[in-house]
CSV table of C-alpha atoms in Angstrom, one decimal:
chain,number,residue,atom,x,y,z
A,1,UNK,CA,0.0,0.0,0.0
A,2,UNK,CA,1.3,3.4,-0.8
A,3,UNK,CA,1.7,5.6,2.2
A,4,UNK,CA,1.3,8.9,0.4
A,5,UNK,CA,-2.5,8.7,0.8
A,6,UNK,CA,-4.7,8.0,3.8
A,7,UNK,CA,-6.6,5.1,2.2
A,8,UNK,CA,-6.0,3.0,5.2
A,9,UNK,CA,-5.4,5.2,8.2
A,10,UNK,CA,-4.6,2.4,10.5
A,11,UNK,CA,-1.8,1.2,8.3
A,12,UNK,CA,-0.4,4.7,7.8
A,13,UNK,CA,-0.6,5.3,11.6
A,14,UNK,CA,1.2,2.1,12.4
A,15,UNK,CA,4.0,3.0,10.0
A,16,UNK,CA,4.3,6.4,11.5
A,17,UNK,CA,4.5,4.9,14.9
A,18,UNK,CA,7.3,2.7,13.7
A,19,UNK,CA,9.3,5.7,12.5
A,20,UNK,CA,8.2,6.1,8.9
A,21,UNK,CA,8.5,9.8,8.2
A,22,UNK,CA,6.6,9.6,5.0
A,23,UNK,CA,3.6,8.1,6.9
A,24,UNK,CA,3.9,10.8,9.5
A,25,UNK,CA,3.9,13.5,6.8
A,26,UNK,CA,0.7,12.0,5.3
A,27,UNK,CA,-1.0,12.3,8.6
A,28,UNK,CA,0.3,15.7,9.2
A,29,UNK,CA,-0.8,17.1,5.9
A,30,UNK,CA,-4.2,15.5,6.2
A,31,UNK,CA,-5.0,17.2,9.5
A,32,UNK,CA,-2.9,20.3,9.3
A,33,UNK,CA,-5.5,22.6,7.7
A,34,UNK,CA,-8.3,21.5,10.0
A,35,UNK,CA,-6.1,22.0,13.0
A,36,UNK,CA,-4.9,25.4,11.8
A,37,UNK,CA,-8.5,26.6,11.2
A,38,UNK,CA,-9.5,25.4,14.6
A,39,UNK,CA,-6.5,27.2,16.1
A,40,UNK,CA,-7.5,30.3,14.2
A,41,UNK,CA,-11.1,30.0,15.5
A,42,UNK,CA,-9.9,29.6,19.1
A,43,UNK,CA,-7.2,32.2,19.1
A,44,UNK,CA,-6.1,34.0,15.8
A,45,UNK,CA,-3.0,35.5,17.4
A,46,UNK,CA,-1.5,32.2,18.5
A,47,UNK,CA,-2.3,29.9,15.5
A,48,UNK,CA,1.4,29.1,15.0
A,49,UNK,CA,2.0,28.4,18.6
A,50,UNK,CA,-1.1,26.2,19.0
A,51,UNK,CA,-0.4,24.1,15.9
A,52,UNK,CA,3.3,23.8,16.6
A,53,UNK,CA,2.8,22.8,20.2
A,54,UNK,CA,0.0,20.4,19.2
A,55,UNK,CA,2.1,18.6,16.6
A,56,UNK,CA,5.1,18.4,19.0
A,57,UNK,CA,2.7,16.7,21.4
A,58,UNK,CA,1.8,14.3,18.7
A,59,UNK,CA,5.4,13.5,17.9
A,60,UNK,CA,6.2,12.9,21.6
A,61,UNK,CA,3.2,10.8,22.3
A,62,UNK,CA,2.7,8.9,19.1
A,63,UNK,CA,4.6,5.9,20.1
A,64,UNK,CA,2.3,5.4,23.0
A,65,UNK,CA,-0.9,6.2,21.2
A,66,UNK,CA,-3.4,3.4,20.8
A,67,UNK,CA,-6.4,3.5,18.5
A,68,UNK,CA,-7.7,4.2,15.0
A,69,UNK,CA,-8.6,7.2,13.0
A,70,UNK,CA,-11.5,8.4,15.2
A,71,UNK,CA,-9.4,8.1,18.3
A,72,UNK,CA,-6.5,9.9,16.6
A,73,UNK,CA,-8.7,12.8,15.6
A,74,UNK,CA,-10.1,13.2,19.1
A,75,UNK,CA,-6.6,12.9,20.5
A,76,UNK,CA,-5.2,15.5,18.2
A,77,UNK,CA,-7.9,18.1,19.0
A,78,UNK,CA,-7.7,17.3,22.7
A,79,UNK,CA,-4.0,18.1,22.6
A,80,UNK,CA,-4.8,21.3,20.7
A,81,UNK,CA,-7.4,22.4,23.3
A,82,UNK,CA,-4.9,21.7,26.1
A,83,UNK,CA,-2.1,23.4,24.4
A,84,UNK,CA,-4.3,26.4,23.8
A,85,UNK,CA,-5.0,26.6,27.5
A,86,UNK,CA,-1.3,26.4,28.3
A,87,UNK,CA,-0.5,29.1,25.8
A,88,UNK,CA,-3.1,31.4,27.1
A,89,UNK,CA,-2.0,30.9,30.6
A,90,UNK,CA,1.5,32.0,29.7
A,91,UNK,CA,0.4,35.0,27.6
A,92,UNK,CA,-2.1,37.7,28.3
A,93,UNK,CA,-5.6,36.5,27.5
A,94,UNK,CA,-6.6,38.2,24.4
A,95,UNK,CA,-9.9,40.0,23.8
A,96,UNK,CA,-12.3,38.4,21.4
A,97,UNK,CA,-11.6,39.9,18.0
A,98,UNK,CA,-14.5,40.2,15.6
A,99,UNK,CA,-12.5,41.5,12.7
A,100,UNK,CA,-9.2,40.2,11.3
A,101,UNK,CA,-9.3,42.3,8.1
A,102,UNK,CA,-6.1,44.1,8.9
A,103,UNK,CA,-4.2,40.9,9.3
A,104,UNK,CA,-1.5,40.1,6.7
A,105,UNK,CA,-2.6,36.9,5.0
A,106,UNK,CA,-0.7,36.7,1.8
A,107,UNK,CA,-1.8,37.1,-1.7
A,108,UNK,CA,-5.5,36.4,-2.4
A,109,UNK,CA,-6.1,33.3,-4.4
A,110,UNK,CA,-2.9,31.7,-3.3
A,111,UNK,CA,-3.2,28.2,-2.1
A,112,UNK,CA,-6.9,28.1,-2.5
A,113,UNK,CA,-9.2,25.1,-2.7
A,114,UNK,CA,-12.0,24.7,-5.2
A,115,UNK,CA,-15.5,24.5,-3.7
A,116,UNK,CA,-18.1,24.0,-6.4
A,117,UNK,CA,-17.0,26.4,-9.1
A,118,UNK,CA,-15.3,28.9,-6.8
A,119,UNK,CA,-11.8,29.1,-5.5
A,120,UNK,CA,-11.7,29.4,-1.8
A,121,UNK,CA,-8.9,31.6,-0.5
A,122,UNK,CA,-7.3,31.8,2.9
A,123,UNK,CA,-8.9,35.2,3.3
A,124,UNK,CA,-12.4,33.7,2.8
A,125,UNK,CA,-11.7,30.9,5.2
A,126,UNK,CA,-10.7,33.4,7.9
A,127,UNK,CA,-13.7,35.5,7.2
A,128,UNK,CA,-16.0,32.6,7.7
A,129,UNK,CA,-14.4,31.6,10.9
A,130,UNK,CA,-14.6,35.2,12.2
A,131,UNK,CA,-18.2,35.5,11.1
A,132,UNK,CA,-19.1,32.3,13.0
A,133,UNK,CA,-17.2,33.4,16.1
A,134,UNK,CA,-18.8,36.8,16.1
A,135,UNK,CA,-22.3,35.5,15.5
A,136,UNK,CA,-22.5,32.7,18.1
A,137,UNK,CA,-21.6,32.2,21.6
A,138,UNK,CA,-18.3,30.3,22.1
A,139,UNK,CA,-19.9,26.9,22.7
A,140,UNK,CA,-22.2,27.1,19.8
A,141,UNK,CA,-19.4,28.2,17.5
A,142,UNK,CA,-17.0,25.5,18.7
A,143,UNK,CA,-19.6,22.8,18.2
A,144,UNK,CA,-20.1,23.8,14.6
A,145,UNK,CA,-16.4,24.4,13.9
A,146,UNK,CA,-15.5,20.9,15.3
A,147,UNK,CA,-18.3,19.2,13.4
A,148,UNK,CA,-17.5,20.8,10.1
A,149,UNK,CA,-13.7,20.8,10.3
A,150,UNK,CA,-13.1,17.3,11.5
A,151,UNK,CA,-16.4,15.6,10.8
A,152,UNK,CA,-16.8,14.7,14.4
A,153,UNK,CA,-20.3,13.5,15.3
A,154,UNK,CA,-22.3,14.8,18.3
A,155,UNK,CA,-20.9,12.3,20.7
A,156,UNK,CA,-17.3,13.0,19.8
A,157,UNK,CA,-17.8,16.7,20.1
A,158,UNK,CA,-19.5,16.2,23.5
A,159,UNK,CA,-16.5,14.1,24.7
A,160,UNK,CA,-14.0,16.7,23.5
A,161,UNK,CA,-15.9,19.6,25.1
A,162,UNK,CA,-16.8,17.8,28.2
A,163,UNK,CA,-20.5,18.2,27.5
A,164,UNK,CA,-23.5,15.8,27.2
A,165,UNK,CA,-24.5,14.8,23.7
A,166,UNK,CA,-27.9,16.3,24.1
A,167,UNK,CA,-26.4,19.6,25.0
A,168,UNK,CA,-24.2,19.5,21.8
A,169,UNK,CA,-27.3,18.9,19.7
A,170,UNK,CA,-29.1,21.8,21.3
A,171,UNK,CA,-26.0,24.0,20.7
A,172,UNK,CA,-25.6,23.0,17.1
A,173,UNK,CA,-29.3,23.6,16.4
A,174,UNK,CA,-29.3,27.0,17.9
A,175,UNK,CA,-26.0,27.8,16.2
A,176,UNK,CA,-27.2,27.0,12.7
A,177,UNK,CA,-30.4,28.9,13.3
A,178,UNK,CA,-28.5,32.0,14.5
A,179,UNK,CA,-26.2,31.8,11.6
A,180,UNK,CA,-29.0,31.7,9.1
A,181,UNK,CA,-30.6,34.7,10.7
A,182,UNK,CA,-27.3,36.6,10.8
A,183,UNK,CA,-26.5,35.9,7.1
A,184,UNK,CA,-30.0,36.9,6.1
A,185,UNK,CA,-29.7,40.2,8.0
A,186,UNK,CA,-26.1,40.9,7.0
A,187,UNK,CA,-25.9,44.2,5.1
A,188,UNK,CA,-24.2,44.3,1.8
A,189,UNK,CA,-20.4,44.3,2.0
A,190,UNK,CA,-20.1,42.2,5.1
A,191,UNK,CA,-18.7,39.2,3.2
A,192,UNK,CA,-16.3,41.2,1.1
A,193,UNK,CA,-14.4,38.1,0.1
A,194,UNK,CA,-17.1,35.6,-0.1
A,195,UNK,CA,-19.3,34.7,-3.0
A,196,UNK,CA,-22.1,33.1,-1.1
A,197,UNK,CA,-24.9,35.4,-2.1
B,1,UNK,CA,-36.9,36.9,5.5
B,2,UNK,CA,-38.3,34.8,8.2
B,3,UNK,CA,-35.9,31.9,9.1
B,4,UNK,CA,-37.7,28.8,10.3
B,5,UNK,CA,-36.2,26.2,12.5
B,6,UNK,CA,-35.1,23.0,10.9
B,7,UNK,CA,-35.4,19.4,12.0
B,8,UNK,CA,-32.6,18.0,14.2
B,9,UNK,CA,-31.7,15.5,11.5
B,10,UNK,CA,-31.2,18.4,9.1
B,11,UNK,CA,-28.7,19.8,11.5
B,12,UNK,CA,-26.6,16.7,11.3
B,13,UNK,CA,-26.9,16.6,7.5
B,14,UNK,CA,-25.8,20.2,7.0
B,15,UNK,CA,-22.9,19.9,9.5
B,16,UNK,CA,-21.8,16.6,7.9
B,17,UNK,CA,-21.6,18.2,4.5
B,18,UNK,CA,-24.4,16.0,3.0
B,19,UNK,CA,-26.5,19.0,2.0
B,20,UNK,CA,-25.6,21.2,-1.0
B,21,UNK,CA,-26.5,24.9,-1.2
B,22,UNK,CA,-29.3,24.3,-3.7
B,23,UNK,CA,-30.8,21.5,-1.6
B,24,UNK,CA,-30.6,23.4,1.7
B,25,UNK,CA,-33.8,24.1,3.7
B,26,UNK,CA,-35.2,27.6,3.1
B,27,UNK,CA,-33.0,30.3,4.5
B,28,UNK,CA,-30.1,27.9,5.1
B,29,UNK,CA,-28.4,27.9,1.7
B,30,UNK,CA,-26.0,30.7,2.6
B,31,UNK,CA,-25.1,28.9,5.8
B,32,UNK,CA,-24.4,25.8,3.8
B,33,UNK,CA,-22.2,27.9,1.6
B,34,UNK,CA,-20.3,29.3,4.5
B,35,UNK,CA,-19.7,25.8,6.0
B,36,UNK,CA,-18.5,24.6,2.6
B,37,UNK,CA,-15.8,27.2,2.7
B,38,UNK,CA,-15.0,26.4,6.2
B,39,UNK,CA,-14.7,22.7,5.4
B,40,UNK,CA,-12.5,23.2,2.4
B,41,UNK,CA,-9.0,22.0,2.4
B,42,UNK,CA,-7.8,25.5,1.9
B,43,UNK,CA,-5.1,26.5,4.3
B,44,UNK,CA,-5.0,29.8,6.1
B,45,UNK,CA,-1.2,29.9,6.1
B,46,UNK,CA,1.2,30.4,3.2
B,47,UNK,CA,3.2,27.2,3.4
B,48,UNK,CA,0.4,25.0,4.8
B,49,UNK,CA,2.7,24.0,7.6
B,50,UNK,CA,5.5,22.5,5.5
B,51,UNK,CA,8.2,24.4,7.5
B,52,UNK,CA,6.7,23.0,10.7
B,53,UNK,CA,6.7,19.5,9.1
B,54,UNK,CA,10.5,19.5,8.5
B,55,UNK,CA,11.1,20.6,12.1
B,56,UNK,CA,8.8,17.9,13.4
B,57,UNK,CA,10.6,15.3,11.3
B,58,UNK,CA,13.9,16.4,12.8
B,59,UNK,CA,12.4,16.1,16.3
B,60,UNK,CA,11.2,12.6,15.5
B,61,UNK,CA,14.6,11.6,14.4
B,62,UNK,CA,16.1,13.1,17.5
B,63,UNK,CA,13.7,11.2,19.7
B,64,UNK,CA,14.2,8.0,17.9
B,65,UNK,CA,18.0,8.2,18.3
B,66,UNK,CA,17.6,9.0,22.0
B,67,UNK,CA,15.3,6.2,22.5
B,68,UNK,CA,17.6,3.7,20.8
B,69,UNK,CA,20.5,5.0,22.9
B,70,UNK,CA,18.3,4.9,26.0
B,71,UNK,CA,19.3,8.4,26.9
B,72,UNK,CA,16.3,10.3,26.0
B,73,UNK,CA,15.7,13.5,27.8
B,74,UNK,CA,12.5,12.1,29.2
B,75,UNK,CA,14.2,9.0,30.6
B,76,UNK,CA,17.1,11.1,32.0
B,77,UNK,CA,14.6,13.3,33.8
B,78,UNK,CA,12.8,10.2,35.2
B,79,UNK,CA,16.1,8.6,36.2
B,80,UNK,CA,17.2,11.7,38.0
B,81,UNK,CA,13.8,11.8,39.7
B,82,UNK,CA,14.3,8.2,40.7
B,83,UNK,CA,17.7,9.0,42.1
B,84,UNK,CA,16.2,11.8,44.1
B,85,UNK,CA,13.4,9.8,45.5
B,86,UNK,CA,15.3,7.8,48.1
B,87,UNK,CA,17.0,10.9,49.3
B,88,UNK,CA,13.7,12.6,49.6
B,89,UNK,CA,12.2,9.7,51.4
B,90,UNK,CA,15.2,9.5,53.7
B,91,UNK,CA,15.0,13.2,54.5
B,92,UNK,CA,11.3,12.9,55.4
B,93,UNK,CA,12.0,9.8,57.5
B,94,UNK,CA,14.8,11.6,59.4
B,95,UNK,CA,12.6,14.6,60.0
B,96,UNK,CA,9.8,12.4,61.3
B,97,UNK,CA,12.3,10.6,63.5
B,98,UNK,CA,13.7,13.8,64.9
B,99,UNK,CA,10.3,15.2,65.6
B,100,UNK,CA,9.2,12.0,67.3
B,101,UNK,CA,12.3,12.1,69.4
B,102,UNK,CA,11.6,15.7,70.4
B,103,UNK,CA,8.1,14.8,71.3
B,104,UNK,CA,9.2,11.7,73.3
B,105,UNK,CA,11.8,13.8,75.1
B,106,UNK,CA,9.2,16.4,75.9
B,107,UNK,CA,6.9,13.7,77.3
B,108,UNK,CA,9.7,12.0,79.1
B,109,UNK,CA,9.0,8.8,77.4
B,110,UNK,CA,12.5,8.1,76.1
B,111,UNK,CA,14.7,5.4,77.5
B,112,UNK,CA,16.6,6.5,80.6
B,113,UNK,CA,19.9,7.0,79.0
B,114,UNK,CA,18.5,8.9,76.0
B,115,UNK,CA,16.2,10.9,78.3
B,116,UNK,CA,19.2,11.9,80.4
B,117,UNK,CA,21.1,13.0,77.3
B,118,UNK,CA,18.0,14.8,76.0
B,119,UNK,CA,17.7,16.5,79.4
B,120,UNK,CA,21.3,17.7,79.3
B,121,UNK,CA,21.0,18.9,75.7
B,122,UNK,CA,17.7,20.6,76.2
B,123,UNK,CA,18.6,22.1,79.5
B,124,UNK,CA,21.7,23.6,77.8
B,125,UNK,CA,19.3,25.2,75.3
B,126,UNK,CA,17.1,26.4,78.1
B,127,UNK,CA,14.3,24.0,77.5
B,128,UNK,CA,13.1,21.9,80.3
B,129,UNK,CA,12.1,18.3,79.8
B,130,UNK,CA,10.8,15.8,82.4
B,131,UNK,CA,13.3,13.7,84.2
B,132,UNK,CA,13.5,10.2,83.1
B,133,UNK,CA,10.9,8.0,84.7
B,134,UNK,CA,11.9,5.6,87.4
B,135,UNK,CA,13.0,2.3,86.0
B,136,UNK,CA,14.1,0.9,89.2
B,137,UNK,CA,13.1,-2.6,89.8
B,138,UNK,CA,12.5,-4.0,93.2
B,139,UNK,CA,15.9,-5.6,93.7
B,140,UNK,CA,17.6,-2.5,92.5
B,141,UNK,CA,15.5,-0.4,94.9
B,142,UNK,CA,16.5,-2.6,97.8
B,143,UNK,CA,20.1,-2.6,96.9
B,144,UNK,CA,20.1,1.2,96.5
B,145,UNK,CA,18.3,1.6,99.8
B,146,UNK,CA,20.9,-0.7,101.3
B,147,UNK,CA,23.7,1.4,100.0
B,148,UNK,CA,21.9,4.6,101.1
B,149,UNK,CA,21.2,3.4,104.6
B,150,UNK,CA,24.5,1.8,105.1
B,151,UNK,CA,26.8,4.5,103.6
B,152,UNK,CA,24.5,7.5,103.7
B,153,UNK,CA,24.8,8.0,100.0
B,154,UNK,CA,24.3,6.5,96.6
B,155,UNK,CA,27.1,7.0,94.2
B,156,UNK,CA,24.8,6.9,91.2
B,157,UNK,CA,23.1,10.2,91.0
B,158,UNK,CA,20.5,8.9,88.6
B,159,UNK,CA,19.6,6.1,91.0
B,160,UNK,CA,19.5,8.6,93.9
B,161,UNK,CA,17.2,11.0,92.1
B,162,UNK,CA,15.0,8.2,91.1
B,163,UNK,CA,14.9,6.8,94.6
B,164,UNK,CA,14.1,10.3,95.9
B,165,UNK,CA,11.3,10.6,93.4
B,166,UNK,CA,9.8,7.3,94.3
B,167,UNK,CA,10.0,8.3,98.0
B,168,UNK,CA,8.4,11.7,97.3
B,169,UNK,CA,5.8,10.1,95.2
B,170,UNK,CA,4.8,7.9,98.2
B,171,UNK,CA,4.9,10.9,100.5
B,172,UNK,CA,7.8,9.7,102.5
B,173,UNK,CA,11.3,10.8,103.2
B,174,UNK,CA,14.0,8.7,101.7
B,175,UNK,CA,15.0,7.3,105.0
B,176,UNK,CA,11.5,6.1,105.8
B,177,UNK,CA,11.0,4.9,102.2
B,178,UNK,CA,14.2,2.9,102.3
B,179,UNK,CA,13.5,1.5,105.7
B,180,UNK,CA,10.1,0.3,104.6
B,181,UNK,CA,11.6,-1.2,101.5
B,182,UNK,CA,14.1,-3.2,103.5
B,183,UNK,CA,12.0,-4.0,106.4
B,184,UNK,CA,12.1,-2.2,109.7
B,185,UNK,CA,14.6,-4.5,111.4
B,186,UNK,CA,17.1,-3.7,108.8
B,187,UNK,CA,16.9,-0.1,109.8
B,188,UNK,CA,18.3,-0.8,113.1
B,189,UNK,CA,21.4,-2.2,111.6
B,190,UNK,CA,21.7,0.6,109.2
B,191,UNK,CA,24.9,2.5,109.9
B,192,UNK,CA,23.5,5.5,108.4
B,193,UNK,CA,20.3,5.2,110.4
B,194,UNK,CA,22.2,4.6,113.6
B,195,UNK,CA,24.6,7.3,113.0
B,196,UNK,CA,22.6,10.0,111.5
B,197,UNK,CA,18.9,9.7,111.4
B,198,UNK,CA,18.1,7.9,114.6
B,199,UNK,CA,21.2,6.9,116.6
B,200,UNK,CA,20.6,4.3,119.2
B,201,UNK,CA,17.1,3.5,118.1
B,202,UNK,CA,16.0,0.0,118.1
B,203,UNK,CA,13.8,-1.8,115.8
B,204,UNK,CA,10.1,-1.9,116.8
B,205,UNK,CA,9.3,-4.7,118.9
B,206,UNK,CA,12.7,-4.9,120.4
B,207,UNK,CA,13.6,-3.7,123.8
B,208,UNK,CA,10.7,-3.1,126.1
B,209,UNK,CA,8.4,-5.4,124.3
B,210,UNK,CA,10.1,-8.8,124.3
B,211,UNK,CA,7.2,-10.5,122.9
B,212,UNK,CA,6.8,-8.6,119.8
B,213,UNK,CA,8.3,-9.5,116.6
B,214,UNK,CA,10.0,-7.3,114.2
B,215,UNK,CA,8.0,-6.5,111.1
B,216,UNK,CA,8.6,-8.9,108.3
B,217,UNK,CA,9.9,-11.6,110.5
B,218,UNK,CA,8.1,-14.7,111.2
B,219,UNK,CA,5.6,-15.2,108.5
B,220,UNK,CA,7.5,-13.2,105.9
B,221,UNK,CA,10.7,-15.0,105.1
B,222,UNK,CA,11.5,-12.4,102.4
B,223,UNK,CA,12.2,-9.8,105.0
B,224,UNK,CA,14.1,-11.8,107.6
B,225,UNK,CA,17.2,-10.7,109.3
B,226,UNK,CA,20.5,-10.9,107.5
B,227,UNK,CA,21.7,-14.4,106.7
B,228,UNK,CA,18.4,-15.9,107.5
B,229,UNK,CA,15.5,-17.2,105.4
B,230,UNK,CA,15.6,-18.6,102.0
B,231,UNK,CA,15.4,-15.5,99.8
B,232,UNK,CA,18.9,-14.1,99.3
B,233,UNK,CA,17.6,-11.6,96.8
B,234,UNK,CA,15.7,-9.8,99.5
B,235,UNK,CA,18.1,-9.9,102.3
B,236,UNK,CA,18.9,-7.1,104.6
B,237,UNK,CA,21.7,-4.6,103.9
B,238,UNK,CA,25.1,-5.9,103.7
B,239,UNK,CA,24.2,-9.5,103.3
B,240,UNK,CA,25.4,-9.9,99.8
B,241,UNK,CA,28.8,-8.5,100.3
B,242,UNK,CA,29.1,-8.9,104.0
B,243,UNK,CA,28.5,-12.4,105.0
B,244,UNK,CA,29.6,-11.7,108.5
B,245,UNK,CA,26.9,-9.3,109.3
B,246,UNK,CA,24.8,-10.1,112.2
B,247,UNK,CA,21.1,-9.7,112.7
B,248,UNK,CA,19.9,-6.5,114.3
B,249,UNK,CA,20.9,-6.1,117.8
B,250,UNK,CA,23.2,-9.0,117.6
B,251,UNK,CA,26.3,-6.9,117.7
B,252,UNK,CA,25.5,-6.0,121.3
B,253,UNK,CA,24.2,-9.3,122.2
B,254,UNK,CA,26.7,-12.0,121.4
B,255,UNK,CA,24.9,-14.6,123.1
B,256,UNK,CA,21.7,-14.4,121.3
B,257,UNK,CA,21.0,-16.2,118.1
B,258,UNK,CA,19.4,-14.9,115.1
B,259,UNK,CA,15.6,-14.9,115.0
B,260,UNK,CA,14.0,-17.8,113.4
B,261,UNK,CA,17.0,-20.0,113.6
B,262,UNK,CA,16.5,-23.7,114.2
B,263,UNK,CA,13.4,-25.6,113.4
B,264,UNK,CA,11.1,-22.6,113.5
B,265,UNK,CA,12.3,-20.1,110.9
B,266,UNK,CA,9.2,-18.0,111.3
B,267,UNK,CA,9.8,-17.4,114.9
B,268,UNK,CA,11.4,-14.2,116.0
B,269,UNK,CA,13.8,-13.4,118.7
B,270,UNK,CA,11.8,-11.8,121.5
B,271,UNK,CA,13.5,-9.5,123.8
B,272,UNK,CA,16.6,-9.1,121.7
B,273,UNK,CA,18.8,-6.3,122.7
B,274,UNK,CA,17.5,-5.7,126.2
B,275,UNK,CA,17.3,-9.4,127.0
B,276,UNK,CA,20.9,-10.6,127.0
B,277,UNK,CA,21.3,-14.3,127.0
B,278,UNK,CA,17.8,-15.0,125.8
B,279,UNK,CA,17.6,-17.4,123.0
B,280,UNK,CA,15.2,-17.3,120.2
B,281,UNK,CA,12.3,-19.6,120.4
B,282,UNK,CA,13.0,-22.8,118.7
B,283,UNK,CA,16.7,-22.4,119.1
B,284,UNK,CA,16.6,-24.9,121.8
B,285,UNK,CA,16.2,-27.6,119.3
B,286,UNK,CA,19.4,-26.6,117.8
């Protein structure tokens, strides 16, 4: 089996645990974007610190990790949440920022992904994350981010966030409804980089 | 536009990416569009983390080499912790021992030697601790009393103080205490008693009351006059080291025999002292 794709996660994971760098790179690249977006959602200022510390935690603990793909995803995001707490303890807690437009993000269109017929840019991704964060309360936003980014189901999100599954379902329902209301009421020009209208 | 709520199963379908924008419930198509962008594989960083990846691979190689050499940082840390553990435990044990010793010294419950040492040390520091409790056993008390009544002193200060404490505890002077310990007739033979505390005194029952017996004589062989009876461990003063000692009053009455001699060990010598020439009852059979 070729290790350059995640056709069989368990096989790739086993190889990575046994020291195969190619297998580790496949896992890293597969989850990097999701983790990065999650870090951006949690704390835009410390994205690099959160992702770097999280992957260092993976490197150090991978030899002892037991489980398959679902367990690995949960483990990865649990590390990320814990690292975020550590980082925010060390640094001054930041205020919630609703606008990241002034942030340097590189050239528009660079490194984009095609969704439908549109090319999604880094700027658009950031704008969506910021919109969700500003429209919902933190728990509602995190439930939706975790479900969309990683494909976690309600039970996995509940486990990650330390909530009951029924609470997660309530949060996601409210979150989606609020988002729909906010998008409908958004004045022209709010989504400057998005082509969702 | 009025946004209506959707069914819970629609929540799951939208969040799982199973619903396209055109198929979304009324009012939710834009939300689905946003979530599609969020779930795209587009990165928000320039290099998609490739620079981090090379650093992580180096770290993996470093960890692998350290693991194979058995000298990883983690294991070194744990080893040094393991080395420190016995020292830490020993320090705690020593502290506990020291505190227990202090408490014991303060309570006066240490062994005599240690308590004396603690007393000296603590008194030098200006801290008073109780004197060691009396550990004198009965034979030692008697021997000490013998020495005290015979010589007027006890060379061992510790024994002396303990004896004094015992006497004071029973509300008696040391002389009375010792005389009671030895039996009253022994007191009469006590050099110290004769010379210092009550010179010329005779034992009760002696002298004017010939018929009386000295306490401890007769039915109490354990307190008989020196050289008599069958209990050498409880003899009167001077017996152990002074085989030639005589019974009380015998010194001035050469003709008399020791009480209880002969076939009647329990009998006493009535009229000893003031009754020269009298023989003890039962001595006739001898």
